[in-house]
Amino acid sequence: MTDARGAERLSDQWDDQTAAGMSEPDLLLYRSNLLGSDLRITNFGGGNTSAKVKQKDPLTGKDVSVLWVKGSGGDLGSMKRDGFSTLYLDKLESLKGLYRGLEHEDEMVGYLPHCTFDLNPRAASIDTPLHAFIPKAHVDHMHPDAVIAIAASNASERLTKEAFGGEIGWLPWQRPGFDLGLKLEAMAKGQPALKGIVLAGHGLFTWGDTAKECYQQTLRIIQKAADHLVAKGKAEPFGKAVAKPLDEAGKAAFLTELVPGLRGKLSKGVPKVMHFTDAPEVMEFVDAARAEELAAIGTSCPDHFLRTKIWPLFLPFDPAKEKADAAAGRLDSLLEGYRKRYEAYYERCKRPTSPAMRDPYPVIVLVPGVGLLSFAKDKATARIASEFYVNAINVMRGAESVSAYVPIPEQEAFDIEYWLLEEAKLQRMPRPKSLEGRIALVTGGAGGIGGATARRLLAEGACVVITDIDPAALDEALASLRKDHGKDRVRAFRCDVTDEASVRDSYGYALRELGGLDILVSNAGIASAAPVEETPLEVWNRNLGILATGYFLVSRDAFALMKRQGIGGSIVFIGSKNALVASSGASAYCSAKAAATHLARCLALEGAEIGVRANVVNPDAVIRGSRIWGGTWRAERAASNKITDAEIEDFYRKRSLMKRSVFPEDIAEAVYFFASELSAKSTGNILNVDAGNVASFTR
Ligand SMILES: [Zn+2]
């Protein structure tokens, strides 16, 4: 069913058959997963649910009331049963006797672990008292855009009455904590007919006597808010559309021009990955007359600005009259202005105990006619930040359509952003992996060495674009990498490294999908063997085309992109023993490999002053997983060494000084060394990974 604007209505997904026979904790989980699966009900990672359950106390064997409430972290949509913390309700009640008042609120968080039931290791969230003190068995706390629109408007209290006709209470903005828990309790007890409470600038509480009733209540109330906005809202709350959006190609060209410099400027401290979206709700906002004015007000709901920063950067641009370079030319002064504004906000609002100022640059960049760019330490964080800004846009649209959008007071926003409890959460996060925020492109990424390299870089936190000429192999490699490393950080693009346009397109793709490039692994290769007088020109050209010209094309464009970003980079060539040692019957291959090796040295020379390093890894006889060794090369090498196909692997192992086979993972390890800061001071080098071969000792 759809409403007047064509929006789908929230649908009741509760299935009695599925729910039949479930225990109370399982019903709570079922309800939580249902609620979290629709972003209109609550945003990613936002909101929490609870149930008050009678259980046997493991110490006394007596029945006690236990609060099951979503613990700290995680997302309702995907959480499992271990995502709930469990606490003795009577112990939580007894905390009221310890509470010393608002200024001592944070110390109450320290008491929560003392209330743990059954040694549950899941940390209780700061929202725990909000659920504990509401005298209802089942409580939902959601962050629905439609309700926050009402909650973040300057007529919030009146609109709450109008939209819900008195069945929902209203509390002014207050940071979540013990005190807000007491206020919710007082209101729920004082007005027993209430079905829920709107928290200004924040979200919604709803409740029920059973899990199902609570779920349906929550849906009904959110739908009521959405209906009210549709019925009472005015058209074009953002003002008239003034920017004419660029077409697909125009947007791509714009990003190619703007993003390298922008990413470079935002990555001076910590490297950043970009996410781009031009979703319809984003375009409606950025193209509208009032976009700049509304963006400057900042995001309102705490969940939103913790992800998006308090304000986005609005980049003025007239797509009808200007080219991308005009927008790029404004970046320096706009970023400088943003930094100063953020620093002034920090100085104005900081308290004696506040943590040090964090990165003063924007997370969200809005461009009329183009869309929304978000930058964060990894791809998932950047994507989620952009999703949160879409939530903020929905809130602004709703609020402006019936009233005026208002943010929570600046000091309150600051106190949340720099809350010591938030800081403690940040400090508890695992240390970033060594390549977090870095973007790598691996040519020949569907092959043995390319695939192992992609995996190694992904394991260190990098985003990776694999390219390959073989689309079927590329699809298979992409699926396999995504299975192990998730969708966010892995991309694939079909590329012929001998084709200038194809190479250029692969970087355009990396730029639009991830924001740029820090690491190039030039790996796409072939091999052929024939005595020199029997080598046709076509074979010679093919070897030179892929192994020399191909390496030139991919590294030339990578070099140019890295230079524009201005944050250095690492180029790694997969070379060959044959670049150093002439090998009989393979003149085309050996010569092409030697050309590539020398190209790496030239890149090292020209790249030094801009922090771009270039190094070579020389594998030898990496047979397992290799497509080169699966073809005629294997037979040619076998014939040339007077052995059978089956003896190849053993032959090469025995030929090495250390009598060991070399695997793709061994090569990947050396690539990782050159790609990472471990080798920050190495350039123009060759690293042999061949189990020892005296002829290839470098000198
Ligand atoms: Zn909340």
PDB file of N, CA and C and ligand atoms in Angstrom, residues 46-48 127 130 141-143 176 199 202-203 205 301 303, ligand 1:
ATOM      1  N   GLY A  46      20.887   2.544  15.252  1.00  0.00           N
ATOM      2  CA  GLY A  46      20.172   3.439  16.161  1.00  0.00           C
ATOM      3  C   GLY A  46      19.017   2.757  16.866  1.00  0.00           C
ATOM      4  N   GLY A  47      18.689   3.253  18.034  1.00  0.00           N
ATOM      5  CA  GLY A  47      17.554   2.752  18.787  1.00  0.00           C
ATOM      6  C   GLY A  47      17.895   1.505  19.578  1.00  0.00           C
ATOM      7  N   ASN A  48      16.962   1.139  20.476  1.00  0.00           N
ATOM      8  CA  ASN A  48      17.130  -0.095  21.232  1.00  0.00           C
ATOM      9  C   ASN A  48      15.771  -0.587  21.713  1.00  0.00           C
ATOM     10  N   ASP A 127      21.525   3.933  27.450  1.00  0.00           N
ATOM     11  CA  ASP A 127      20.060   4.030  27.391  1.00  0.00           C
ATOM     12  C   ASP A 127      19.369   3.074  28.367  1.00  0.00           C
ATOM     13  N   LEU A 130      16.649   4.295  30.677  1.00  0.00           N
ATOM     14  CA  LEU A 130      15.460   4.754  29.958  1.00  0.00           C
ATOM     15  C   LEU A 130      14.450   3.619  29.827  1.00  0.00           C
ATOM     16  N   HIS A 141      12.660   1.834  21.667  1.00  0.00           N
ATOM     17  CA  HIS A 141      13.131   3.204  21.464  1.00  0.00           C
ATOM     18  C   HIS A 141      13.698   3.278  20.050  1.00  0.00           C
ATOM     19  N   MET A 142      13.032   4.063  19.186  1.00  0.00           N
ATOM     20  CA  MET A 142      13.407   4.108  17.771  1.00  0.00           C
ATOM     21  C   MET A 142      13.807   5.533  17.371  1.00  0.00           C
ATOM     22  N   HIS A 143      14.508   5.613  16.252  1.00  0.00           N
ATOM     23  CA  HIS A 143      14.883   6.909  15.669  1.00  0.00           C
ATOM     24  C   HIS A 143      14.251   7.041  14.280  1.00  0.00           C
ATOM     25  N   PRO A 176      20.550  11.419  26.862  1.00  0.00           N
ATOM     26  CA  PRO A 176      20.153  10.159  27.475  1.00  0.00           C
ATOM     27  C   PRO A 176      20.999   9.887  28.719  1.00  0.00           C
ATOM     28  N   LEU A 199      10.804  12.248  22.375  1.00  0.00           N
ATOM     29  CA  LEU A 199      11.897  13.008  22.983  1.00  0.00           C
ATOM     30  C   LEU A 199      12.334  14.068  21.974  1.00  0.00           C
ATOM     31  N   HIS A 202      15.394  14.078  19.312  1.00  0.00           N
ATOM     32  CA  HIS A 202      16.006  12.764  19.492  1.00  0.00           C
ATOM     33  C   HIS A 202      15.218  11.613  18.852  1.00  0.00           C
ATOM     34  N   GLY A 203      14.041  11.267  19.393  1.00  0.00           N
ATOM     35  CA  GLY A 203      13.365  10.088  18.848  1.00  0.00           C
ATOM     36  C   GLY A 203      12.118   9.728  19.626  1.00  0.00           C
ATOM     37  N   PHE A 205       9.822   6.817  22.175  1.00  0.00           N
ATOM     38  CA  PHE A 205       9.633   5.640  23.025  1.00  0.00           C
ATOM     39  C   PHE A 205       8.204   5.155  22.871  1.00  0.00           C
ATOM     40  N   CYS A 301      19.629  15.147  15.327  1.00  0.00           N
ATOM     41  CA  CYS A 301      19.627  13.951  16.166  1.00  0.00           C
ATOM     42  C   CYS A 301      21.080  13.556  16.495  1.00  0.00           C
ATOM     43  N   ASP A 303      22.543  10.806  16.993  1.00  0.00           N
ATOM     44  CA  ASP A 303      23.020   9.719  16.153  1.00  0.00           C
ATOM     45  C   ASP A 303      23.512  10.236  14.813  1.00  0.00           C
TER      46      ASP A 303
HETATM   47 ZN    ZN B   1      18.182   7.297  20.891  1.00  0.00          ZN
END
